[in-house]
Amino acid sequence: MKFQLLDKVTEQTDERVVALKQVSLAEEYLADHFPTFPILPGVMMLEVMVQAARLMLEGRSEDRLVLGEVKALKYGSMVRPGEALEVEVTLSKQLDDGGFQCRGTGRVRRSDEEQADGETAVSGRFTMRPIRTA
Amino acid sequence: MKFQLLDKVTEQTDERVVALKQVSLAEEYLADHFPTFPILPGVMMLEVMVQAARLMLEGRSEDRLVLGEVKALKYGSMVRPGEALEVEVTLSKQLDDGGFQCRGTGRVRRSDEEQADGETAVSGRFTMRPIRTA
Amino acid sequence: MKFQLLDKVTEQTDERVVALKQVSLAEEYLADHFPTFPILPGVMMLEVMVQAARLMLEGRSEDRLVLGEVKALKYGSMVRPGEALEVEVTLSKQLDDGGFQCRGTGRVRRSDEEQADGETAVSGRFTMRPIRTA
Amino acid sequence: MKFQLLDKVTEQTDERVVALKQVSLAEEYLADHFPTFPILPGVMMLEVMVQAARLMLEGRSEDRLVLGEVKALKYGSMVRPGEALEVEVTLSKQLDDGGFQCRGTGRVRRSDEEQADGETAVSGRFTMRPIRTA
Amino acid sequence: MKFQLLDKVTEQTDERVVALKQVSLAEEYLADHFPTFPILPGVMMLEVMVQAARLMLEGRSEDRLVLGEVKALKYGSMVRPGEALEVEVTLSKQLDDGGFQCRGTGRVRRSDEEQADGETAVSGRFTMRPIRTA
Amino acid sequence: MKFQLLDKVTEQTDERVVALKQVSLAEEYLADHFPTFPILPGVMMLEVMVQAARLMLEGRSEDRLVLGEVKALKYGSMVRPGEALEVEVTLSKQLDDGGFQCRGTGRVRRSDEEQADGETAVSGRFTMRPIRTA
């Protein structure tokens, strides 16, 4: 697999980004999670938000940014093959140590019209920090 | 990659099937097709229809079915990461040699509401034939 | 897998190309097509011809070329692991819209001498068209 | 890649598990995270703890368990190829809704003796919940 | 990739086996060995002989057999994408410790007729031993 | 998988290199070798030594170097997921034809302290030769 989990960016400013991750059975990790019940793993939902945050912060930091903290992250609905996770990440605060506090929400999106969509799949706060190389 | 291109089946009878293939950058072949302009390859669109036809015909044939002929297949809009291909395959005729004539159409589906969708990406006729092992 | 299906090009002019695709069990998609009966999928045979056509047309077009139409494509013998598909693609006509009409044939090649080879696995016509980005 | 991130389990009771995840350049996702600076992604550290928790809870729940919440998760040292992440997960509380509160810590382990090891790479609390299928 | 390197077995007794490994650019490891000059790695040639030996010895041993020793193995011609490695492995001696001494030779096979083929790519002796689990 | 089997280089001169290969279940080939008993294949141990030799010889040769001969290679202990193979490769002699004679040893390394480690997994001699392109 490619570890590139933003399939489409629909909005982007330096304080907010909205992006979409499609879930497809051709992605190998779904064969293991789980063999008979494939769903997007919770940590992959978090990674979609992390990659969206990294994109949003490109103009604010020249450092490579990685996860620093995760706070009060809650998971709700599951995202299945044929569905998508749409995440919205906003910048809450720039921290003194060069990090960034972010807030993220992910919703289930379905392209067929027969089902309601928009249930919350994940939401919470996290910080992105510059890599400490020492 | 897994060669399983039906992410979701939304309708299925033994004469008609509607199914969805999500296109995601995590799928490896998009890195080669093309490195700077990833799109679902035309042959993969055809394979989505083939796999949908195989599903539709499961109750009619105990043989393993593979592509026999492709006729008048036309490609239109491209399908990009973050979008999906929704195919509809119908059975046209059962052939004397154990094969099946099918008709298929694929449309682009987008889960965000800001863009119109539904453009035809592919349409045409094809036959599925039982594997000749001799 | 890498989506690079031309293993060897044995002839190449701007009107004709002959190329070889080896079929090997190490390629992942064969594990799914089919688990107990691995064969080169029909759509992959078509893709070998598409990639050969793209190579042949490199000198004639600066656009990226993708499948436009497939006409009267017929499948014959299957190609198994340990065998190869040798395709020959020729240019039939340059179209007014910037596309190219091609004709392609694929034959089974075996490197051991004990079996006859050369059966037709696929043959038909197809067009390559420049990507319409609008 | 295989989404199996427990390479070795060194201790296991139904209240505590200690397990090891080796980090190897042969794992594909490191090529994207990041091309010139490969490190174990933060979400993968979390997934190691999730998989360890699932193992620990096998005897207590017949449901499939997934991430429910993540609280106060902090990342510290990075884990590079040639190093390992050793996680310790303990059960804090069984919840009324069938879920489980867990605490996890991950430390960097190095097999060469020249460097000190044991720095904390990740620590925090999380809950595992049974899959809600409604 | 699948680590299944015997694409076709053309002869098999319990003292001799002849098998073929196709070399295809779709196999991922060729992208790294080497990016601009893909060839079948020498250790993969050896593995083809090991897998052929394992097949030959299936009827003689119920143990899982792995490489025990490699003696006087010499590499000659390289095997490129579009070519195949045909190995012949023969049993030299059954050893007292449950192992088997084998002799193996690999030749380059090409399916197009324009080039001579049959150059030796690898030859040597090796032993297969039962797994010692203590 | 990536065919990059040196996860960490701990010593390097132009006559000696020490490097580490982590063994992780996320690496796909372990699923086939063997499904119920994953171990680092013997040929992969050899490849770790080959890649270490290539690194050691970078300053001495501008040619691409591949395996030329393998002599008296013996396998001992197995290396399992959660363990590592530490190889030491030394240069024995520069050959007249541009090749290099090397000696290599690989030992099992474990990052948990409860088990003794350091058993020999592989040792032997091999030559690296410049690629003959004729």
PDB file of C-alpha atoms in Angstrom, chain E:
ATOM      1  CA  MET E   1       5.089  -9.978  -3.736  1.00  0.00           C
ATOM      2  CA  LYS E   2       4.265 -13.604  -3.239  1.00  0.00           C
ATOM      3  CA  PHE E   3       7.269 -15.677  -2.248  1.00  0.00           C
ATOM      4  CA  GLN E   4       6.292 -18.440  -4.652  1.00  0.00           C
ATOM      5  CA  LEU E   5       9.018 -18.690  -7.213  1.00  0.00           C
ATOM      6  CA  LEU E   6       8.107 -21.815  -9.165  1.00  0.00           C
ATOM      7  CA  ASP E   7       5.853 -20.772 -12.005  1.00  0.00           C
ATOM      8  CA  LYS E   8       5.801 -24.074 -13.814  1.00  0.00           C
ATOM      9  CA  VAL E   9       7.112 -27.554 -13.098  1.00  0.00           C
ATOM     10  CA  THR E  10       8.005 -29.408 -16.264  1.00  0.00           C
ATOM     11  CA  GLU E  11       9.498 -32.577 -14.822  1.00  0.00           C
ATOM     12  CA  GLN E  12       9.270 -34.115 -11.398  1.00  0.00           C
ATOM     13  CA  THR E  13      10.425 -37.381  -9.880  1.00  0.00           C
ATOM     14  CA  ASP E  14      11.679 -37.916  -6.345  1.00  0.00           C
ATOM     15  CA  GLU E  15      15.256 -37.536  -7.593  1.00  0.00           C
ATOM     16  CA  ARG E  16      14.949 -34.747 -10.115  1.00  0.00           C
ATOM     17  CA  VAL E  17      12.827 -31.708 -10.787  1.00  0.00           C
ATOM     18  CA  VAL E  18      12.857 -29.134 -13.574  1.00  0.00           C
ATOM     19  CA  ALA E  19      11.007 -25.877 -13.030  1.00  0.00           C
ATOM     20  CA  LEU E  20      10.683 -22.402 -14.425  1.00  0.00           C
ATOM     21  CA  LYS E  21      10.666 -18.955 -12.840  1.00  0.00           C
ATOM     22  CA  GLN E  22       9.487 -16.085 -15.048  1.00  0.00           C
ATOM     23  CA  VAL E  23      11.012 -12.681 -14.420  1.00  0.00           C
ATOM     24  CA  SER E  24       8.507  -9.842 -14.656  1.00  0.00           C
ATOM     25  CA  LEU E  25       8.734  -6.112 -13.976  1.00  0.00           C
ATOM     26  CA  ALA E  26       5.464  -6.309 -12.095  1.00  0.00           C
ATOM     27  CA  GLU E  27       7.372  -8.035  -9.270  1.00  0.00           C
ATOM     28  CA  GLU E  28       8.206  -5.335  -6.790  1.00  0.00           C
ATOM     29  CA  TYR E  29      11.710  -6.275  -5.745  1.00  0.00           C
ATOM     30  CA  LEU E  30      13.012  -5.576  -9.241  1.00  0.00           C
ATOM     31  CA  ALA E  31      12.263  -1.905  -8.684  1.00  0.00           C
ATOM     32  CA  ASP E  32      14.967  -1.929  -6.007  1.00  0.00           C
ATOM     33  CA  HIS E  33      17.393  -4.340  -7.685  1.00  0.00           C
ATOM     34  CA  PHE E  34      18.241  -2.163  -9.440  1.00  0.00           C
ATOM     35  CA  PRO E  35      16.152   0.902 -10.217  1.00  0.00           C
ATOM     36  CA  THR E  36      17.718   1.459 -13.619  1.00  0.00           C
ATOM     37  CA  PHE E  37      18.929  -2.053 -14.299  1.00  0.00           C
ATOM     38  CA  PRO E  38      16.430  -4.681 -13.174  1.00  0.00           C
ATOM     39  CA  ILE E  39      17.776  -8.230 -12.885  1.00  0.00           C
ATOM     40  CA  LEU E  40      16.762 -11.293 -10.923  1.00  0.00           C
ATOM     41  CA  PRO E  41      18.819 -11.111  -7.700  1.00  0.00           C
ATOM     42  CA  GLY E  42      21.306 -13.953  -7.190  1.00  0.00           C
ATOM     43  CA  VAL E  43      19.645 -14.976  -3.947  1.00  0.00           C
ATOM     44  CA  MET E  44      16.334 -15.337  -5.752  1.00  0.00           C
ATOM     45  CA  MET E  45      17.959 -17.755  -8.208  1.00  0.00           C
ATOM     46  CA  LEU E  46      19.083 -19.789  -5.228  1.00  0.00           C
ATOM     47  CA  GLU E  47      15.579 -19.631  -3.764  1.00  0.00           C
ATOM     48  CA  VAL E  48      14.119 -21.001  -6.997  1.00  0.00           C
ATOM     49  CA  MET E  49      16.408 -24.027  -6.573  1.00  0.00           C
ATOM     50  CA  VAL E  50      15.462 -24.322  -2.894  1.00  0.00           C
ATOM     51  CA  GLN E  51      11.756 -24.311  -3.692  1.00  0.00           C
ATOM     52  CA  ALA E  52      12.318 -26.848  -6.469  1.00  0.00           C
ATOM     53  CA  ALA E  53      14.247 -29.077  -4.056  1.00  0.00           C
ATOM     54  CA  ARG E  54      11.477 -28.808  -1.477  1.00  0.00           C
ATOM     55  CA  LEU E  55       8.996 -29.981  -4.083  1.00  0.00           C
ATOM     56  CA  MET E  56      11.216 -32.904  -5.151  1.00  0.00           C
ATOM     57  CA  LEU E  57      11.661 -34.021  -1.546  1.00  0.00           C
ATOM     58  CA  GLU E  58       8.036 -33.855  -0.515  1.00  0.00           C
ATOM     59  CA  GLY E  59       7.609 -37.587  -0.732  1.00  0.00           C
ATOM     60  CA  ARG E  60      10.814 -38.345   1.191  1.00  0.00           C
ATOM     61  CA  SER E  61      10.459 -36.157   4.239  1.00  0.00           C
ATOM     62  CA  GLU E  62       7.566 -35.077   6.379  1.00  0.00           C
ATOM     63  CA  ASP E  63       9.615 -32.296   7.940  1.00  0.00           C
ATOM     64  CA  ARG E  64       9.694 -28.757   6.739  1.00  0.00           C
ATOM     65  CA  LEU E  65      12.996 -28.409   4.900  1.00  0.00           C
ATOM     66  CA  VAL E  66      15.161 -25.310   4.815  1.00  0.00           C
ATOM     67  CA  LEU E  67      18.601 -24.446   3.453  1.00  0.00           C
ATOM     68  CA  GLY E  68      21.367 -26.101   5.456  1.00  0.00           C
ATOM     69  CA  GLU E  69      24.513 -25.436   3.444  1.00  0.00           C
ATOM     70  CA  VAL E  70      25.508 -23.903   0.134  1.00  0.00           C
ATOM     71  CA  LYS E  71      28.697 -25.133  -1.509  1.00  0.00           C
ATOM     72  CA  ALA E  72      30.548 -23.896  -4.534  1.00  0.00           C
ATOM     73  CA  LEU E  73      27.667 -21.946  -5.976  1.00  0.00           C
ATOM     74  CA  LYS E  74      28.690 -19.952  -9.065  1.00  0.00           C
ATOM     75  CA  TYR E  75      26.745 -17.297 -10.862  1.00  0.00           C
ATOM     76  CA  GLY E  76      27.059 -16.708 -14.594  1.00  0.00           C
ATOM     77  CA  SER E  77      24.618 -14.954 -16.912  1.00  0.00           C
ATOM     78  CA  MET E  78      22.040 -12.574 -15.591  1.00  0.00           C
ATOM     79  CA  VAL E  79      18.288 -13.077 -15.989  1.00  0.00           C
ATOM     80  CA  ARG E  80      16.334 -10.030 -17.051  1.00  0.00           C
ATOM     81  CA  PRO E  81      12.659  -9.159 -17.175  1.00  0.00           C
ATOM     82  CA  GLY E  82      11.142 -10.938 -20.153  1.00  0.00           C
ATOM     83  CA  GLU E  83      13.402 -13.916 -19.591  1.00  0.00           C
ATOM     84  CA  ALA E  84      13.037 -16.962 -17.369  1.00  0.00           C
ATOM     85  CA  LEU E  85      15.274 -19.052 -15.164  1.00  0.00           C
ATOM     86  CA  GLU E  86      14.899 -22.770 -15.704  1.00  0.00           C
ATOM     87  CA  VAL E  87      16.340 -24.770 -12.853  1.00  0.00           C
ATOM     88  CA  GLU E  88      17.144 -28.440 -12.672  1.00  0.00           C
ATOM     89  CA  VAL E  89      17.667 -29.872  -9.212  1.00  0.00           C
ATOM     90  CA  THR E  90      18.783 -33.442  -8.551  1.00  0.00           C
ATOM     91  CA  LEU E  91      19.152 -35.377  -5.339  1.00  0.00           C
ATOM     92  CA  SER E  92      22.756 -36.418  -4.656  1.00  0.00           C
ATOM     93  CA  LYS E  93      22.512 -38.128  -1.312  1.00  0.00           C
ATOM     94  CA  GLN E  94      20.257 -38.592   1.670  1.00  0.00           C
ATOM     95  CA  LEU E  95      22.186 -37.651   4.806  1.00  0.00           C
ATOM     96  CA  ASP E  96      22.163 -39.431   8.147  1.00  0.00           C
ATOM     97  CA  ASP E  97      20.794 -36.407   9.995  1.00  0.00           C
ATOM     98  CA  GLY E  98      17.647 -36.323   7.903  1.00  0.00           C
ATOM     99  CA  GLY E  99      18.995 -33.809   5.411  1.00  0.00           C
ATOM    100  CA  PHE E 100      19.440 -34.080   1.657  1.00  0.00           C
ATOM    101  CA  GLN E 101      22.366 -33.154  -0.563  1.00  0.00           C
ATOM    102  CA  CYS E 102      21.234 -31.588  -3.821  1.00  0.00           C
ATOM    103  CA  ARG E 103      22.808 -30.290  -6.981  1.00  0.00           C
ATOM    104  CA  GLY E 104      21.241 -27.483  -8.932  1.00  0.00           C
ATOM    105  CA  THR E 105      21.711 -25.668 -12.214  1.00  0.00           C
ATOM    106  CA  GLY E 106      19.806 -22.723 -13.603  1.00  0.00           C
ATOM    107  CA  ARG E 107      19.720 -21.666 -17.231  1.00  0.00           C
ATOM    108  CA  VAL E 108      18.383 -18.574 -18.941  1.00  0.00           C
ATOM    109  CA  ARG E 109      15.352 -19.237 -21.118  1.00  0.00           C
ATOM    110  CA  ARG E 110      13.965 -16.790 -23.628  1.00  0.00           C
ATOM    111  CA  SER E 111      10.656 -17.237 -25.364  1.00  0.00           C
ATOM    112  CA  ASP E 112      11.559 -15.282 -28.459  1.00  0.00           C
ATOM    113  CA  GLU E 113      13.540 -17.212 -30.973  1.00  0.00           C
ATOM    114  CA  GLU E 114      15.883 -14.539 -32.103  1.00  0.00           C
ATOM    115  CA  GLN E 115      18.389 -14.977 -29.337  1.00  0.00           C
ATOM    116  CA  ALA E 116      20.281 -18.078 -28.390  1.00  0.00           C
ATOM    117  CA  ASP E 117      19.519 -19.148 -24.879  1.00  0.00           C
ATOM    118  CA  GLY E 118      20.533 -21.742 -22.365  1.00  0.00           C
ATOM    119  CA  GLU E 119      23.503 -19.929 -20.799  1.00  0.00           C
ATOM    120  CA  THR E 120      24.159 -21.027 -17.266  1.00  0.00           C
ATOM    121  CA  ALA E 121      22.994 -18.452 -14.741  1.00  0.00           C
ATOM    122  CA  VAL E 122      23.772 -20.398 -11.580  1.00  0.00           C
ATOM    123  CA  SER E 123      25.070 -23.798 -10.550  1.00  0.00           C
ATOM    124  CA  GLY E 124      26.226 -25.450  -7.360  1.00  0.00           C
ATOM    125  CA  ARG E 125      25.469 -27.762  -4.491  1.00  0.00           C
ATOM    126  CA  PHE E 126      23.356 -27.245  -1.429  1.00  0.00           C
ATOM    127  CA  THR E 127      21.737 -29.218   1.341  1.00  0.00           C
ATOM    128  CA  MET E 128      18.195 -29.091   2.618  1.00  0.00           C
ATOM    129  CA  ARG E 129      17.785 -29.864   6.303  1.00  0.00           C
ATOM    130  CA  PRO E 130      14.763 -30.468   8.481  1.00  0.00           C
ATOM    131  CA  ILE E 131      13.948 -27.530  10.730  1.00  0.00           C
ATOM    132  CA  ARG E 132      15.530 -27.946  14.116  1.00  0.00           C
ATOM    133  CA  THR E 133      12.999 -26.483  16.477  1.00  0.00           C
ATOM    134  CA  ALA E 134      15.054 -26.806  19.665  1.00  0.00           C
TER     135      ALA E 134
END
